[in-house]
């Protein structure tokens, strides 16, 4: 079972541009022989859109863009993230969702449960949690969908504990593959912390973990990508590049995947982060030059 993680660099608010990028990477994954391709959290709109979520026209356009994209991609299953209307419209009207679709048919939809409100995060301002976990069958295995923070609820990885543990509930229900779509910002040392977390969760659940992270700089945040796949024994099977877009292939049946080059020193990571941050700021805002003042 060959799968692909599409580590893309979306632009916040550029729905059509992001949709074209998703379609391009999905076609590349299909041509590489993958039966499923995974994209990051809120990949259709970019992360973080902040108060764009208070514009109803923006959210309606996002749902329309998703429907058109779902019809255009064929021959491969796709998991991606976007924001969608809350089905009951109780409390907050929007949810941070992950969907899986194939050949125009939506197979499953899940909404993020753990909504961080610390540090740079303010997700309860915009989203309502689902309140349950979601399993679905794919390639004769039970799969579970999770989104970013859902996988971090372990002692030693966050400074507090959420009362709800999506990963533990998925394990209780017999999950064999956990997909985590993410928009996890970079800081020095984040790569090692992330690998320790995912390896621990894989051993804890005895399931494969597919972790697909956004790459690029949006607003004041830098995302390093570095998507990962771990075996149920906690062994690293596949690793995407850091600080650039990448398509990562892995075969779960054979237990092996691609290992792309990543930074090995803190100084290298820091330089890549600074270059990406400046480059994306100018590219995404459309600025063509800058004035540097020294004194």
XYZ file of C-alpha atoms in Angstrom:
295
model
C 0.000 0.000 0.000
C 1.899 3.037 -1.297
C 0.901 6.370 0.253
C 2.074 9.950 -0.211
C 2.425 12.965 2.066
C 2.162 16.245 0.139
C 3.994 18.851 2.193
C 2.833 22.069 0.521
C 3.324 25.790 1.087
C -0.128 27.417 0.908
C -0.812 31.151 0.920
C -3.374 32.371 3.468
C -6.587 33.358 1.701
C -5.523 32.251 -1.792
C -8.165 29.570 -2.210
C -7.809 29.104 -5.957
C -4.003 29.116 -5.864
C -3.930 26.615 -3.013
C -6.483 24.401 -4.795
C -4.311 24.353 -7.934
C -1.305 23.357 -5.831
C -3.299 20.552 -4.165
C -4.463 19.264 -7.542
C -0.897 19.328 -8.917
C 0.555 17.395 -5.974
C -2.345 14.910 -6.010
C -1.698 14.171 -9.681
C 2.025 13.705 -8.985
C 1.231 11.293 -6.151
C -1.130 9.293 -8.390
C 1.492 9.104 -11.145
C 4.001 7.844 -8.530
C 1.658 4.938 -7.766
C 0.177 6.143 -4.473
C -3.386 5.114 -3.597
C -3.800 8.019 -1.144
C -2.218 11.436 -0.662
C -2.320 13.485 2.554
C -2.182 17.302 2.760
C -1.652 19.558 5.833
C -4.110 21.194 8.228
C -6.265 23.939 6.660
C -4.256 23.441 3.466
C -7.034 24.848 1.298
C -6.974 28.263 2.990
C -3.520 28.313 4.620
C -2.769 28.615 8.332
C -3.464 30.844 10.197
C -6.309 32.741 8.435
C -7.276 34.459 11.702
C -10.249 36.818 11.340
C -10.850 35.869 7.721
C -12.997 33.266 9.449
C -15.402 36.042 10.429
C -16.107 36.732 6.754
C -19.010 34.560 5.677
C -18.237 35.144 2.002
C -14.732 33.752 2.508
C -16.001 30.586 4.188
C -18.705 30.065 1.578
C -16.107 30.449 -1.177
C -13.863 27.944 0.619
C -16.613 25.325 0.696
C -17.352 25.980 -3.002
C -13.647 25.621 -3.834
C -13.533 22.317 -1.951
C -16.538 20.981 -3.855
C -14.963 21.858 -7.202
C -11.603 20.383 -6.177
C -13.275 17.161 -5.063
C -14.751 16.725 -8.543
C -11.492 17.509 -10.387
C -9.148 15.005 -8.687
C -9.603 11.379 -9.724
C -7.833 8.056 -9.417
C -6.465 8.670 -5.919
C -7.893 9.168 -2.425
C -7.151 12.569 -0.857
C -7.036 13.740 2.755
C -6.908 17.504 3.244
C -7.919 20.212 5.678
C -10.160 23.270 5.473
C -12.790 25.104 7.537
C -16.433 24.077 7.197
C -19.836 25.001 8.527
C -20.749 23.356 11.828
C -23.606 20.938 10.973
C -25.692 21.852 14.048
C -24.776 25.563 14.110
C -24.666 25.463 17.903
C -22.165 27.811 19.530
C -19.380 28.634 17.091
C -20.551 28.080 13.500
C -17.280 26.681 12.072
C -15.084 23.623 12.444
C -11.478 22.837 11.518
C -11.992 19.697 9.442
C -10.084 16.900 7.752
C -11.859 15.138 4.908
C -11.051 12.056 2.861
C -12.524 11.844 -0.631
C -12.021 9.814 -3.794
C -13.400 10.293 -7.306
C -15.796 13.034 -6.182
C -17.170 11.046 -3.251
C -16.466 12.162 0.335
C -15.633 9.079 2.398
C -15.279 10.592 5.869
C -15.143 13.960 7.633
C -13.581 14.740 11.020
C -13.389 17.973 13.016
C -10.457 18.880 15.280
C -11.093 18.148 18.947
C -8.208 19.806 20.809
C -8.216 23.542 20.087
C -5.124 25.256 21.540
C -5.431 28.709 23.100
C -1.878 29.163 24.423
C 1.233 30.812 22.991
C 0.495 31.888 19.379
C -2.759 29.879 19.136
C -6.325 31.189 19.482
C -8.396 28.442 17.870
C -11.380 28.456 20.302
C -12.037 31.981 18.972
C -13.055 30.444 15.640
C -13.843 26.748 15.969
C -16.057 24.308 17.851
C -14.647 20.849 18.720
C -16.206 17.637 17.419
C -16.347 15.850 20.773
C -15.724 12.343 19.413
C -13.216 10.414 17.307
C -13.678 9.152 13.753
C -12.589 5.825 12.274
C -13.046 4.695 8.685
C -12.022 1.715 6.557
C -9.393 2.169 3.865
C -7.466 -0.619 2.153
C -9.047 -3.090 4.613
C -7.634 -1.325 7.670
C -9.256 0.891 10.321
C -7.898 4.440 9.947
C -8.260 7.405 12.273
C -8.133 11.089 11.367
C -6.571 13.642 13.724
C -5.524 17.273 13.341
C -2.334 18.772 14.801
C -2.962 19.349 18.551
C -5.040 16.154 18.768
C -1.813 14.123 18.862
C 0.070 16.232 21.458
C -1.911 15.325 24.592
C 0.868 13.457 26.409
C 2.808 14.259 29.611
C 6.123 15.856 28.763
C 4.963 17.254 25.426
C 2.447 19.859 26.620
C 2.563 21.675 29.946
C -1.006 20.629 30.822
C -3.430 17.804 30.021
C -6.616 18.076 28.015
C -9.580 16.164 29.462
C -10.192 14.566 26.041
C -7.612 12.211 24.494
C -8.422 11.428 20.827
C -5.387 9.162 20.380
C -6.260 6.966 23.371
C -9.854 6.615 22.144
C -8.686 5.651 18.647
C -6.404 3.001 20.149
C -9.282 1.591 22.207
C -11.326 1.249 19.012
C -8.597 -0.724 17.221
C -7.095 1.883 14.915
C -4.212 0.650 12.718
C -3.264 3.843 10.857
C -3.450 7.332 12.374
C -3.269 10.318 10.040
C -2.317 13.654 11.574
C -2.615 16.685 9.316
C -0.785 19.582 10.876
C 0.276 23.226 10.770
C 2.971 23.088 13.436
C 5.190 26.210 13.668
C 8.947 25.914 13.850
C 11.236 26.712 16.747
C 14.752 25.482 17.405
C 14.561 21.933 18.708
C 11.022 21.342 17.408
C 12.101 18.573 15.025
C 13.517 16.346 17.762
C 10.528 17.009 20.040
C 8.121 16.125 17.232
C 9.908 12.865 16.409
C 9.925 11.811 20.063
C 6.189 12.552 20.314
C 5.207 10.619 17.194
C 7.400 7.638 18.038
C 5.864 7.501 21.519
C 2.307 7.718 20.161
C 3.008 5.001 17.582
C 4.251 2.588 20.269
C 1.398 3.569 22.574
C -1.291 2.848 19.958
C 0.523 0.056 18.049
C -0.468 1.882 14.860
C 1.278 3.498 11.928
C 1.342 7.290 12.168
C 1.331 9.497 9.072
C 2.204 13.075 9.997
C 1.890 15.732 7.263
C 2.984 19.244 8.225
C 2.605 22.560 6.418
C 5.735 24.299 5.149
C 6.298 28.017 4.513
C 5.986 31.351 6.275
C 2.642 33.016 6.928
C 2.365 36.240 8.920
C 4.738 35.954 11.913
C 5.027 32.144 11.805
C 7.409 29.808 9.995
C 6.462 26.190 9.284
C 9.295 23.757 8.651
C 7.408 20.855 7.076
C 9.553 17.812 7.952
C 6.625 15.403 7.565
C 7.149 11.934 9.071
C 5.892 8.349 9.053
C 6.380 5.967 11.988
C 5.814 2.215 12.310
C 3.734 0.666 15.140
C 7.067 -0.121 16.822
C 7.968 3.572 16.853
C 10.557 3.309 14.086
C 10.966 6.126 11.563
C 9.928 4.848 8.115
C 9.865 8.037 6.028
C 11.034 11.619 6.391
C 10.354 14.685 4.223
C 12.663 17.645 3.667
C 12.569 20.599 6.019
C 11.785 24.187 4.928
C 10.698 23.291 1.378
C 7.782 21.667 -0.381
C 8.068 17.923 -0.782
C 6.201 14.797 -1.849
C 7.056 11.872 0.426
C 6.247 8.264 -0.515
C 5.941 5.321 1.874
C 4.795 1.706 1.531
C 3.146 0.448 4.715
C 3.024 -3.171 3.526
C 6.760 -3.263 2.911
C 7.510 -1.128 5.967
C 9.792 1.334 4.206
C 9.655 4.797 2.718
C 11.742 7.633 1.378
C 14.220 9.449 3.612
C 14.854 12.916 2.211
C 17.711 15.142 3.462
C 17.054 17.447 6.431
C 19.102 19.869 8.511
C 21.514 18.210 10.915
C 22.721 21.287 12.840
C 20.873 24.038 14.714
C 22.690 26.721 12.721
C 21.551 25.140 9.452
C 17.926 25.022 10.630
C 18.069 28.620 11.790
C 19.492 29.849 8.479
C 16.881 27.957 6.470
C 14.103 29.353 8.673
C 15.309 32.944 8.256
C 15.684 32.620 4.490
C 12.248 31.017 4.118
C 10.626 33.633 6.351
C 11.989 36.596 4.400
C 11.438 34.992 0.994
C 7.804 34.034 1.690
C 7.003 37.404 3.239
C 7.989 39.203 0.040
C 6.507 36.600 -2.298
C 3.136 36.357 -0.563
C 2.650 40.081 0.074
C 3.829 41.076 -3.398
C 6.518 43.472 -2.184
C 9.323 43.886 -4.728
C 11.929 45.605 -2.596
C 12.894 46.777 0.867
C 14.743 49.652 2.470
C 17.255 48.633 5.134
C 18.240 51.344 7.604
C 21.469 50.994 9.604
C 22.695 53.315 12.357
